[in-house]
Short mmCIF file of N, CA and C in Angstrom, two decimals:
data_model
loop_
_atom_site.label_atom_id
_atom_site.label_comp_id
_atom_site.label_asym_id
_atom_site.label_seq_id
_atom_site.Cartn_x
_atom_site.Cartn_y
_atom_site.Cartn_z
N MET A 133 0.83 -1.17 0.00
CA MET A 133 0.00 0.00 0.00
C MET A 133 0.88 1.25 0.00
N ILE A 134 0.58 2.19 -0.87
CA ILE A 134 1.36 3.42 -0.97
C ILE A 134 0.69 4.48 -0.12
N MET A 135 1.49 5.10 0.74
CA MET A 135 0.97 6.16 1.61
C MET A 135 1.11 7.49 0.88
N GLN A 136 0.10 8.29 0.91
CA GLN A 136 0.16 9.61 0.30
C GLN A 136 0.53 10.63 1.37
N ALA A 137 1.32 11.59 0.95
CA ALA A 137 1.71 12.66 1.87
C ALA A 137 0.48 13.48 2.22
N GLU A 138 0.40 13.84 3.47
CA GLU A 138 -0.72 14.66 3.92
C GLU A 138 -0.56 16.06 3.33
N ALA A 139 -1.62 16.59 2.77
CA ALA A 139 -1.59 17.92 2.16
C ALA A 139 -1.39 18.98 3.24
N LYS A 140 -0.54 19.95 2.91
CA LYS A 140 -0.32 21.05 3.84
C LYS A 140 -1.52 21.97 3.80
N LYS A 141 -1.90 22.44 4.97
CA LYS A 141 -3.02 23.38 5.06
C LYS A 141 -2.54 24.74 4.60
N ILE A 142 -3.24 25.31 3.65
CA ILE A 142 -2.92 26.63 3.14
C ILE A 142 -3.92 27.62 3.75
N HIS A 143 -3.39 28.69 4.30
CA HIS A 143 -4.20 29.71 4.98
C HIS A 143 -4.18 31.00 4.18
N THR A 144 -5.22 31.77 4.30
CA THR A 144 -5.23 33.11 3.71
C THR A 144 -4.43 34.04 4.63
N THR A 145 -4.06 35.20 4.10
CA THR A 145 -3.36 36.16 4.95
C THR A 145 -4.25 36.61 6.11
N GLU A 146 -5.54 36.71 5.86
CA GLU A 146 -6.47 37.12 6.92
C GLU A 146 -6.51 36.07 8.04
N GLU A 147 -6.54 34.79 7.66
CA GLU A 147 -6.52 33.72 8.66
C GLU A 147 -5.23 33.77 9.48
N TYR A 148 -4.10 33.98 8.78
CA TYR A 148 -2.82 34.09 9.48
C TYR A 148 -2.84 35.24 10.48
N LEU A 149 -3.25 36.42 10.04
CA LEU A 149 -3.22 37.59 10.92
C LEU A 149 -4.15 37.42 12.11
N ASP A 150 -5.33 36.84 11.91
CA ASP A 150 -6.24 36.57 13.03
C ASP A 150 -5.58 35.62 14.02
N PHE A 151 -4.93 34.59 13.51
CA PHE A 151 -4.24 33.61 14.35
C PHE A 151 -3.06 34.25 15.07
N GLU A 152 -2.26 35.02 14.34
CA GLU A 152 -1.02 35.57 14.87
C GLU A 152 -1.25 36.58 15.99
N VAL A 153 -2.23 37.46 15.84
CA VAL A 153 -2.44 38.47 16.87
C VAL A 153 -2.94 37.87 18.18
N ASN A 154 -3.44 36.64 18.14
CA ASN A 154 -3.92 35.97 19.35
C ASN A 154 -2.96 34.89 19.85
N SER A 155 -1.81 34.77 19.22
CA SER A 155 -0.86 33.71 19.57
C SER A 155 0.15 34.20 20.60
N ASP A 156 0.62 33.29 21.44
CA ASP A 156 1.65 33.60 22.42
C ASP A 156 3.06 33.53 21.82
N ILE A 157 3.20 32.87 20.68
CA ILE A 157 4.49 32.79 20.00
C ILE A 157 4.36 33.38 18.60
N ARG A 158 5.50 33.76 18.01
CA ARG A 158 5.49 34.34 16.67
C ARG A 158 5.54 33.24 15.61
N HIS A 159 4.93 33.56 14.46
CA HIS A 159 4.92 32.64 13.32
C HIS A 159 5.23 33.43 12.06
N GLU A 160 5.96 32.79 11.15
CA GLU A 160 6.11 33.37 9.82
C GLU A 160 4.97 32.85 8.95
N TYR A 161 4.68 33.59 7.91
CA TYR A 161 3.67 33.19 6.93
C TYR A 161 4.37 33.15 5.59
N ILE A 162 4.46 31.96 5.01
CA ILE A 162 5.17 31.80 3.74
C ILE A 162 4.24 31.10 2.75
N ASN A 163 3.78 31.88 1.77
CA ASN A 163 2.91 31.32 0.72
C ASN A 163 1.76 30.48 1.27
N GLY A 164 1.10 30.97 2.28
CA GLY A 164 -0.07 30.27 2.81
C GLY A 164 0.21 29.35 3.98
N GLU A 165 1.48 29.06 4.26
CA GLU A 165 1.81 28.19 5.39
C GLU A 165 2.15 29.04 6.62
N ILE A 166 1.69 28.59 7.76
CA ILE A 166 2.00 29.24 9.04
C ILE A 166 3.07 28.40 9.72
N ILE A 167 4.24 29.03 9.95
CA ILE A 167 5.39 28.30 10.47
C ILE A 167 5.84 28.92 11.78
N PRO A 168 5.85 28.13 12.88
CA PRO A 168 6.28 28.69 14.17
C PRO A 168 7.76 29.06 14.14
N MET A 169 8.09 30.15 14.81
CA MET A 169 9.48 30.58 14.92
C MET A 169 10.02 30.10 16.27
N THR A 170 11.18 29.49 16.22
CA THR A 170 11.77 28.98 17.45
C THR A 170 12.45 30.10 18.22
N GLY A 171 12.63 29.89 19.49
CA GLY A 171 13.32 30.87 20.33
C GLY A 171 14.81 30.89 20.03
N GLY A 172 15.44 32.02 20.30
CA GLY A 172 16.86 32.17 20.04
C GLY A 172 17.70 31.76 21.24
N THR A 173 18.99 31.56 20.97
CA THR A 173 19.95 31.25 22.02
C THR A 173 20.34 32.54 22.75
N PRO A 174 20.98 32.43 23.91
CA PRO A 174 21.48 33.64 24.57
C PRO A 174 22.44 34.43 23.67
N GLU A 175 23.28 33.72 22.91
CA GLU A 175 24.23 34.39 22.01
C GLU A 175 23.48 35.17 20.92
N HIS A 176 22.47 34.55 20.36
CA HIS A 176 21.64 35.19 19.33
C HIS A 176 21.02 36.48 19.88
N ASN A 177 20.45 36.39 21.04
CA ASN A 177 19.80 37.56 21.64
C ASN A 177 20.80 38.63 22.05
N GLU A 178 21.96 38.22 22.54
CA GLU A 178 23.00 39.18 22.92
C GLU A 178 23.48 39.98 21.71
N ILE A 179 23.72 39.29 20.60
CA ILE A 179 24.19 39.96 19.38
C ILE A 179 23.13 40.94 18.87
N ALA A 180 21.89 40.51 18.80
CA ALA A 180 20.81 41.40 18.33
C ALA A 180 20.67 42.61 19.26
N SER A 181 20.81 42.39 20.56
CA SER A 181 20.70 43.47 21.53
C SER A 181 21.84 44.48 21.38
N ILE A 182 23.07 43.98 21.19
CA ILE A 182 24.23 44.87 21.01
C ILE A 182 24.06 45.71 19.75
N LEU A 183 23.66 45.07 18.65
CA LEU A 183 23.48 45.80 17.40
C LEU A 183 22.38 46.85 17.56
N ASN A 184 21.29 46.50 18.20
CA ASN A 184 20.20 47.44 18.44
C ASN A 184 20.70 48.65 19.24
N ALA A 185 21.44 48.41 20.30
CA ALA A 185 21.94 49.51 21.14
C ALA A 185 22.87 50.43 20.35
N ALA A 186 23.77 49.85 19.58
CA ALA A 186 24.70 50.65 18.78
C ALA A 186 23.96 51.47 17.72
N LEU A 187 22.97 50.86 17.09
CA LEU A 187 22.17 51.59 16.09
C LEU A 187 21.42 52.74 16.75
N ARG A 188 20.86 52.51 17.93
CA ARG A 188 20.09 53.56 18.62
C ARG A 188 20.98 54.77 18.94
N VAL A 189 22.19 54.51 19.39
CA VAL A 189 23.11 55.61 19.70
C VAL A 189 23.49 56.36 18.41
N SER A 190 23.83 55.61 17.37
CA SER A 190 24.28 56.22 16.12
C SER A 190 23.18 56.98 15.40
N LEU A 191 21.94 56.51 15.49
CA LEU A 191 20.85 57.12 14.73
C LEU A 191 19.98 58.06 15.57
N LYS A 192 20.41 58.34 16.80
CA LYS A 192 19.64 59.25 17.66
C LYS A 192 19.45 60.59 16.96
N GLY A 193 18.19 61.05 16.94
CA GLY A 193 17.87 62.33 16.32
C GLY A 193 17.73 62.27 14.80
N LYS A 194 17.94 61.10 14.22
CA LYS A 194 17.80 60.95 12.77
C LYS A 194 16.45 60.30 12.46
N PRO A 195 15.96 60.44 11.25
CA PRO A 195 14.59 59.99 10.92
C PRO A 195 14.47 58.48 10.65
N TYR A 196 14.84 57.68 11.65
CA TYR A 196 14.76 56.22 11.52
C TYR A 196 14.13 55.61 12.77
N SER A 197 13.45 54.50 12.58
CA SER A 197 12.98 53.67 13.69
C SER A 197 13.76 52.36 13.61
N ILE A 198 14.06 51.78 14.78
CA ILE A 198 14.80 50.53 14.85
C ILE A 198 13.93 49.51 15.57
N PHE A 199 13.81 48.34 14.98
CA PHE A 199 12.98 47.29 15.55
C PHE A 199 13.79 46.02 15.74
N VAL A 200 13.52 45.32 16.83
CA VAL A 200 14.21 44.08 17.14
C VAL A 200 13.19 42.96 17.33
N ALA A 201 13.24 41.97 16.45
CA ALA A 201 12.56 40.67 16.56
C ALA A 201 11.04 40.64 16.58
N ASP A 202 10.37 41.58 17.18
CA ASP A 202 8.92 41.45 17.33
C ASP A 202 8.11 42.31 16.35
N GLN A 203 8.78 42.97 15.41
CA GLN A 203 8.04 43.80 14.46
C GLN A 203 7.80 43.01 13.18
N ARG A 204 6.53 42.85 12.84
CA ARG A 204 6.17 42.08 11.65
C ARG A 204 6.41 42.90 10.39
N LEU A 205 6.98 42.24 9.38
CA LEU A 205 7.24 42.82 8.06
C LEU A 205 6.43 42.05 7.03
N TRP A 206 5.77 42.76 6.13
CA TRP A 206 5.00 42.15 5.05
C TRP A 206 5.75 42.36 3.73
N ILE A 207 5.94 41.27 2.99
CA ILE A 207 6.59 41.32 1.68
C ILE A 207 5.56 40.84 0.66
N PRO A 208 4.79 41.77 0.08
CA PRO A 208 3.65 41.38 -0.75
C PRO A 208 4.01 40.54 -1.97
N GLU A 209 5.13 40.84 -2.61
CA GLU A 209 5.48 40.10 -3.83
C GLU A 209 5.70 38.62 -3.56
N ARG A 210 6.12 38.27 -2.36
CA ARG A 210 6.37 36.87 -2.00
C ARG A 210 5.31 36.30 -1.06
N LYS A 211 4.30 37.10 -0.73
CA LYS A 211 3.27 36.68 0.23
C LYS A 211 3.92 36.13 1.50
N LEU A 212 4.79 36.94 2.08
CA LEU A 212 5.59 36.54 3.24
C LEU A 212 5.44 37.55 4.36
N TYR A 213 5.06 37.06 5.54
CA TYR A 213 5.13 37.82 6.78
C TYR A 213 6.30 37.24 7.56
N THR A 214 7.17 38.10 8.06
CA THR A 214 8.32 37.62 8.80
C THR A 214 8.70 38.65 9.88
N TYR A 215 9.58 38.24 10.76
CA TYR A 215 10.05 39.08 11.87
C TYR A 215 11.58 39.13 11.82
N PRO A 216 12.18 40.09 11.11
CA PRO A 216 13.64 40.18 11.08
C PRO A 216 14.22 40.40 12.47
N ASP A 217 15.45 39.92 12.67
CA ASP A 217 16.09 40.09 13.98
C ASP A 217 16.29 41.56 14.32
N VAL A 218 16.80 42.34 13.37
CA VAL A 218 16.98 43.78 13.56
C VAL A 218 16.61 44.45 12.24
N MET A 219 15.88 45.54 12.34
CA MET A 219 15.40 46.21 11.13
C MET A 219 15.44 47.72 11.36
N VAL A 220 15.98 48.45 10.39
CA VAL A 220 15.97 49.91 10.43
C VAL A 220 15.01 50.38 9.35
N VAL A 221 14.10 51.26 9.75
CA VAL A 221 13.03 51.71 8.86
C VAL A 221 13.02 53.24 8.86
N PRO A 222 13.06 53.86 7.67
CA PRO A 222 12.97 55.32 7.65
C PRO A 222 11.57 55.78 8.03
N ARG A 223 11.52 56.96 8.67
CA ARG A 223 10.23 57.55 9.00
C ARG A 223 9.83 58.48 7.87
N PRO A 224 8.56 58.55 7.55
CA PRO A 224 7.46 57.89 8.25
C PRO A 224 7.39 56.41 7.89
N LEU A 225 6.94 55.62 8.87
CA LEU A 225 6.75 54.19 8.64
C LEU A 225 5.67 53.99 7.59
N GLU A 226 5.91 53.03 6.72
CA GLU A 226 4.86 52.63 5.79
C GLU A 226 4.29 51.33 6.31
N ARG A 227 2.99 51.31 6.47
CA ARG A 227 2.32 50.14 7.04
C ARG A 227 1.53 49.42 5.96
N GLN A 228 1.36 48.12 6.17
CA GLN A 228 0.53 47.36 5.25
C GLN A 228 -0.87 47.97 5.26
N GLN A 229 -1.45 48.11 4.09
CA GLN A 229 -2.78 48.70 3.98
C GLN A 229 -3.76 47.98 4.90
N GLY A 230 -4.46 48.76 5.72
CA GLY A 230 -5.46 48.21 6.63
C GLY A 230 -4.90 47.67 7.93
N ARG A 231 -3.57 47.77 8.14
CA ARG A 231 -2.93 47.23 9.35
C ARG A 231 -2.19 48.35 10.07
N THR A 232 -2.17 48.29 11.39
CA THR A 232 -1.38 49.24 12.17
C THR A 232 -0.14 48.57 12.76
N ASP A 233 -0.05 47.24 12.64
CA ASP A 233 1.01 46.48 13.31
C ASP A 233 2.01 45.81 12.36
N THR A 234 1.97 46.17 11.08
CA THR A 234 2.82 45.51 10.09
C THR A 234 3.42 46.56 9.17
N ILE A 235 4.75 46.56 9.05
CA ILE A 235 5.41 47.57 8.22
C ILE A 235 5.88 46.96 6.89
N THR A 236 6.24 47.86 5.96
CA THR A 236 6.61 47.40 4.61
C THR A 236 7.85 48.09 4.04
N ASN A 237 8.50 48.99 4.78
CA ASN A 237 9.56 49.80 4.17
C ASN A 237 10.92 49.80 4.90
N PRO A 238 11.50 48.63 5.19
CA PRO A 238 12.82 48.66 5.82
C PRO A 238 13.90 49.10 4.83
N VAL A 239 14.92 49.75 5.35
CA VAL A 239 16.08 50.11 4.53
C VAL A 239 17.24 49.15 4.82
N MET A 240 17.34 48.68 6.06
CA MET A 240 18.40 47.76 6.46
C MET A 240 17.81 46.66 7.33
N ILE A 241 18.26 45.42 7.08
CA ILE A 241 17.84 44.28 7.88
C ILE A 241 19.08 43.50 8.28
N ALA A 242 19.11 43.02 9.52
CA ALA A 242 20.17 42.14 9.99
C ALA A 242 19.53 40.87 10.54
N GLU A 243 20.10 39.74 10.18
CA GLU A 243 19.67 38.45 10.71
C GLU A 243 20.85 37.81 11.41
N VAL A 244 20.61 37.30 12.62
CA VAL A 244 21.63 36.54 13.36
C VAL A 244 21.41 35.09 12.97
N LEU A 245 22.43 34.50 12.39
CA LEU A 245 22.30 33.16 11.82
C LEU A 245 22.31 32.07 12.89
N SER A 246 21.41 31.12 12.72
CA SER A 246 21.42 29.91 13.55
C SER A 246 21.63 28.73 12.61
N LYS A 247 21.96 27.59 13.16
CA LYS A 247 22.19 26.40 12.33
C LYS A 247 20.95 26.05 11.53
N SER A 248 19.78 26.24 12.11
CA SER A 248 18.55 25.84 11.44
C SER A 248 18.05 26.85 10.41
N THR A 249 18.49 28.12 10.49
CA THR A 249 17.95 29.14 9.59
C THR A 249 18.97 29.74 8.62
N LYS A 250 20.26 29.42 8.76
CA LYS A 250 21.26 30.14 7.97
C LYS A 250 21.07 29.97 6.46
N SER A 251 20.73 28.80 5.99
CA SER A 251 20.52 28.62 4.55
C SER A 251 19.31 29.42 4.07
N TYR A 252 18.22 29.36 4.83
CA TYR A 252 17.01 30.10 4.49
C TYR A 252 17.28 31.61 4.51
N ASP A 253 18.00 32.11 5.52
CA ASP A 253 18.30 33.54 5.62
C ASP A 253 19.15 34.02 4.45
N ARG A 254 20.10 33.19 3.99
CA ARG A 254 20.99 33.57 2.89
C ARG A 254 20.30 33.48 1.53
N ASP A 255 19.38 32.57 1.39
CA ASP A 255 18.82 32.28 0.07
C ASP A 255 17.40 32.83 -0.09
N GLU A 256 16.41 32.06 0.32
CA GLU A 256 15.01 32.43 0.08
C GLU A 256 14.61 33.74 0.76
N LYS A 257 15.05 33.93 2.00
CA LYS A 257 14.65 35.14 2.71
C LYS A 257 15.31 36.37 2.08
N PHE A 258 16.58 36.27 1.76
CA PHE A 258 17.27 37.40 1.11
C PHE A 258 16.63 37.70 -0.25
N SER A 259 16.28 36.68 -0.97
CA SER A 259 15.59 36.87 -2.25
C SER A 259 14.27 37.62 -2.05
N ALA A 260 13.53 37.26 -1.03
CA ALA A 260 12.27 37.95 -0.73
C ALA A 260 12.53 39.39 -0.31
N TYR A 261 13.51 39.61 0.55
CA TYR A 261 13.83 40.97 0.99
C TYR A 261 14.17 41.87 -0.21
N ARG A 262 14.86 41.31 -1.20
CA ARG A 262 15.28 42.11 -2.35
C ARG A 262 14.11 42.62 -3.20
N THR A 263 12.91 42.08 -2.98
CA THR A 263 11.74 42.58 -3.71
C THR A 263 11.15 43.84 -3.07
N ILE A 264 11.65 44.21 -1.90
CA ILE A 264 11.16 45.41 -1.20
C ILE A 264 11.87 46.63 -1.80
N PRO A 265 11.14 47.58 -2.37
CA PRO A 265 11.78 48.72 -3.04
C PRO A 265 12.71 49.55 -2.15
N THR A 266 12.42 49.68 -0.86
CA THR A 266 13.24 50.51 0.02
C THR A 266 14.48 49.79 0.57
N PHE A 267 14.54 48.47 0.45
CA PHE A 267 15.59 47.65 1.06
C PHE A 267 16.93 47.90 0.38
N GLN A 268 17.95 48.29 1.18
CA GLN A 268 19.26 48.65 0.65
C GLN A 268 20.44 47.85 1.22
N GLU A 269 20.26 47.25 2.40
CA GLU A 269 21.43 46.63 3.05
C GLU A 269 21.01 45.45 3.91
N TYR A 270 21.86 44.43 3.89
CA TYR A 270 21.57 43.18 4.60
C TYR A 270 22.82 42.72 5.32
N LEU A 271 22.70 42.45 6.63
CA LEU A 271 23.79 41.90 7.41
C LEU A 271 23.40 40.50 7.88
N LEU A 272 24.29 39.54 7.68
CA LEU A 272 24.13 38.19 8.20
C LEU A 272 25.23 38.00 9.23
N ILE A 273 24.82 37.82 10.48
CA ILE A 273 25.77 37.79 11.60
C ILE A 273 25.81 36.38 12.16
N ASP A 274 26.97 35.77 12.13
CA ASP A 274 27.15 34.42 12.66
C ASP A 274 27.15 34.48 14.18
N GLN A 275 26.42 33.59 14.83
CA GLN A 275 26.40 33.60 16.29
C GLN A 275 27.40 32.63 16.90
N TYR A 276 28.08 31.83 16.06
CA TYR A 276 28.98 30.80 16.57
C TYR A 276 30.45 31.17 16.44
N THR A 277 30.74 32.18 15.63
CA THR A 277 32.10 32.68 15.45
C THR A 277 32.01 34.12 14.98
N ALA A 278 33.08 34.89 15.15
CA ALA A 278 33.07 36.30 14.74
C ALA A 278 33.16 36.39 13.22
N HIS A 279 32.01 36.50 12.59
CA HIS A 279 31.94 36.57 11.13
C HIS A 279 30.64 37.26 10.73
N VAL A 280 30.77 38.27 9.85
CA VAL A 280 29.61 39.00 9.35
C VAL A 280 29.71 39.09 7.83
N GLU A 281 28.57 38.87 7.17
CA GLU A 281 28.45 39.07 5.73
C GLU A 281 27.56 40.28 5.50
N GLN A 282 28.01 41.16 4.62
CA GLN A 282 27.28 42.39 4.32
C GLN A 282 26.95 42.43 2.83
N TYR A 283 25.70 42.73 2.53
CA TYR A 283 25.26 42.92 1.15
C TYR A 283 24.72 44.33 1.04
N SER A 284 25.30 45.13 0.13
CA SER A 284 24.89 46.52 -0.04
C SER A 284 24.42 46.72 -1.47
N LYS A 285 23.25 47.29 -1.63
CA LYS A 285 22.69 47.53 -2.96
C LYS A 285 23.37 48.74 -3.58
N THR A 286 23.83 48.59 -4.82
CA THR A 286 24.48 49.69 -5.52
C THR A 286 23.64 50.23 -6.66
N ASP A 287 22.75 49.40 -7.16
CA ASP A 287 21.90 49.78 -8.28
C ASP A 287 20.79 48.73 -8.37
N SER A 288 19.84 48.94 -9.23
CA SER A 288 18.78 47.96 -9.40
C SER A 288 19.38 46.60 -9.77
N HIS A 289 19.12 45.60 -8.96
CA HIS A 289 19.60 44.22 -9.17
C HIS A 289 21.12 44.07 -9.04
N LYS A 290 21.80 45.04 -8.41
CA LYS A 290 23.25 44.94 -8.20
C LYS A 290 23.56 45.10 -6.72
N TRP A 291 24.28 44.11 -6.18
CA TRP A 291 24.64 44.11 -4.77
C TRP A 291 26.14 43.84 -4.63
N ILE A 292 26.76 44.50 -3.66
CA ILE A 292 28.17 44.24 -3.34
C ILE A 292 28.21 43.39 -2.08
N PHE A 293 29.03 42.34 -2.11
CA PHE A 293 29.20 41.44 -0.97
C PHE A 293 30.53 41.73 -0.30
N THR A 294 30.52 41.88 1.02
CA THR A 294 31.74 42.07 1.81
C THR A 294 31.62 41.18 3.03
N GLU A 295 32.73 40.52 3.41
CA GLU A 295 32.68 39.72 4.64
C GLU A 295 33.78 40.18 5.58
N TYR A 296 33.50 39.97 6.87
CA TYR A 296 34.38 40.45 7.94
C TYR A 296 34.69 39.30 8.88
N ASP A 297 36.00 39.10 9.12
CA ASP A 297 36.48 38.09 10.08
C ASP A 297 37.44 38.69 11.09
N ASP A 298 38.10 39.77 10.72
CA ASP A 298 39.09 40.41 11.59
C ASP A 298 38.35 41.20 12.67
N PRO A 299 38.54 40.87 13.95
CA PRO A 299 37.82 41.57 15.03
C PRO A 299 38.02 43.08 15.02
N GLU A 300 39.14 43.56 14.46
CA GLU A 300 39.41 45.00 14.44
C GLU A 300 38.86 45.70 13.20
N SER A 301 38.26 44.96 12.29
CA SER A 301 37.70 45.59 11.09
C SER A 301 36.40 46.31 11.43
N TYR A 302 36.10 47.34 10.66
CA TYR A 302 34.88 48.12 10.85
C TYR A 302 33.89 47.82 9.74
N ILE A 303 32.66 47.64 10.13
CA ILE A 303 31.56 47.44 9.18
C ILE A 303 30.88 48.79 9.03
N SER A 304 30.94 49.35 7.84
CA SER A 304 30.31 50.64 7.55
C SER A 304 29.11 50.39 6.65
N LEU A 305 27.96 50.90 7.06
CA LEU A 305 26.77 50.74 6.24
C LEU A 305 26.64 51.91 5.28
N SER A 306 26.17 51.63 4.08
CA SER A 306 25.99 52.69 3.09
C SER A 306 24.56 53.23 3.10
N SER A 307 23.62 52.47 3.65
CA SER A 307 22.22 52.87 3.62
C SER A 307 21.84 53.84 4.74
N ILE A 308 22.60 53.81 5.82
CA ILE A 308 22.36 54.68 6.98
C ILE A 308 23.71 55.08 7.55
N PRO A 309 23.77 56.19 8.29
CA PRO A 309 25.04 56.61 8.89
C PRO A 309 25.37 55.74 10.12
N PHE A 310 26.10 54.65 9.87
CA PHE A 310 26.38 53.72 10.95
C PHE A 310 27.66 52.95 10.64
N GLU A 311 28.47 52.79 11.69
CA GLU A 311 29.70 52.01 11.60
C GLU A 311 29.91 51.30 12.93
N ILE A 312 30.36 50.06 12.88
CA ILE A 312 30.62 49.31 14.10
C ILE A 312 31.81 48.38 13.89
N ARG A 313 32.63 48.25 14.92
CA ARG A 313 33.77 47.33 14.88
C ARG A 313 33.25 45.91 15.07
N LEU A 314 33.78 44.98 14.30
CA LEU A 314 33.32 43.59 14.39
C LEU A 314 33.38 43.08 15.83
N ALA A 315 34.48 43.36 16.53
CA ALA A 315 34.63 42.89 17.92
C ALA A 315 33.52 43.42 18.81
N ASP A 316 33.01 44.62 18.53
CA ASP A 316 31.97 45.20 19.37
C ASP A 316 30.63 44.49 19.21
N ILE A 317 30.37 43.92 18.03
CA ILE A 317 29.14 43.16 17.83
C ILE A 317 29.11 41.95 18.76
N TYR A 318 30.30 41.40 19.02
CA TYR A 318 30.40 40.17 19.81
C TYR A 318 30.82 40.41 21.26
N GLU A 319 30.76 41.67 21.70
CA GLU A 319 31.09 41.99 23.08
C GLU A 319 30.21 41.15 24.02
N SER A 320 30.80 40.52 24.99
CA SER A 320 30.11 39.69 25.99
C SER A 320 29.60 38.36 25.47
N VAL A 321 29.82 38.05 24.18
CA VAL A 321 29.36 36.76 23.65
C VAL A 321 30.44 35.73 23.88
N GLU A 322 30.05 34.64 24.53
CA GLU A 322 30.98 33.54 24.78
C GLU A 322 30.69 32.44 23.79
N PHE A 323 31.66 32.19 22.88
CA PHE A 323 31.49 31.15 21.90
C PHE A 323 31.73 29.79 22.52
N GLU A 324 30.94 28.81 22.08
CA GLU A 324 31.15 27.44 22.55
C GLU A 324 32.43 26.89 21.96
N SER A 325 33.16 26.11 22.71
CA SER A 325 34.41 25.54 22.22
C SER A 325 34.16 24.28 21.44
#
């Protein structure tokens, strides 16, 4: 007897949003599927917190909002709702039509890589982010070793890739006035041996 795979339940965006606003945990919405997001490690949270603090100091008084982990982003071209680890959004915020809790106009996004999400963050998620007209810069931050990958948009469909391994190197963003030393991103982070 041949067993057939169980069909995945496909939800509308309205069903997802009704479910999500009443949920105790966050979920991504990818082409009709509702996918629970797992909790981060202490290292993951420490890195996101350090980056958030540095961005807040650097962008104080400038027309940007900074969001960490709990701000929902809608990517209409890919029918994707997601929660980037760190996101910088120019003011005024652009919100999804009919929503007060979902934004659509990030200029910079940073993801702290985990073993389970690093391929998705580099490939499918980055591809989806690139469909956002305002999106200019992407940081992928390794939580297991001091390593950052930076993608900066230079023109329509053109991105420059830079990677950082030297703790004394500085990561300068082109989309916003911000610079940080690689070692400072990992301040207080204890890597597993």
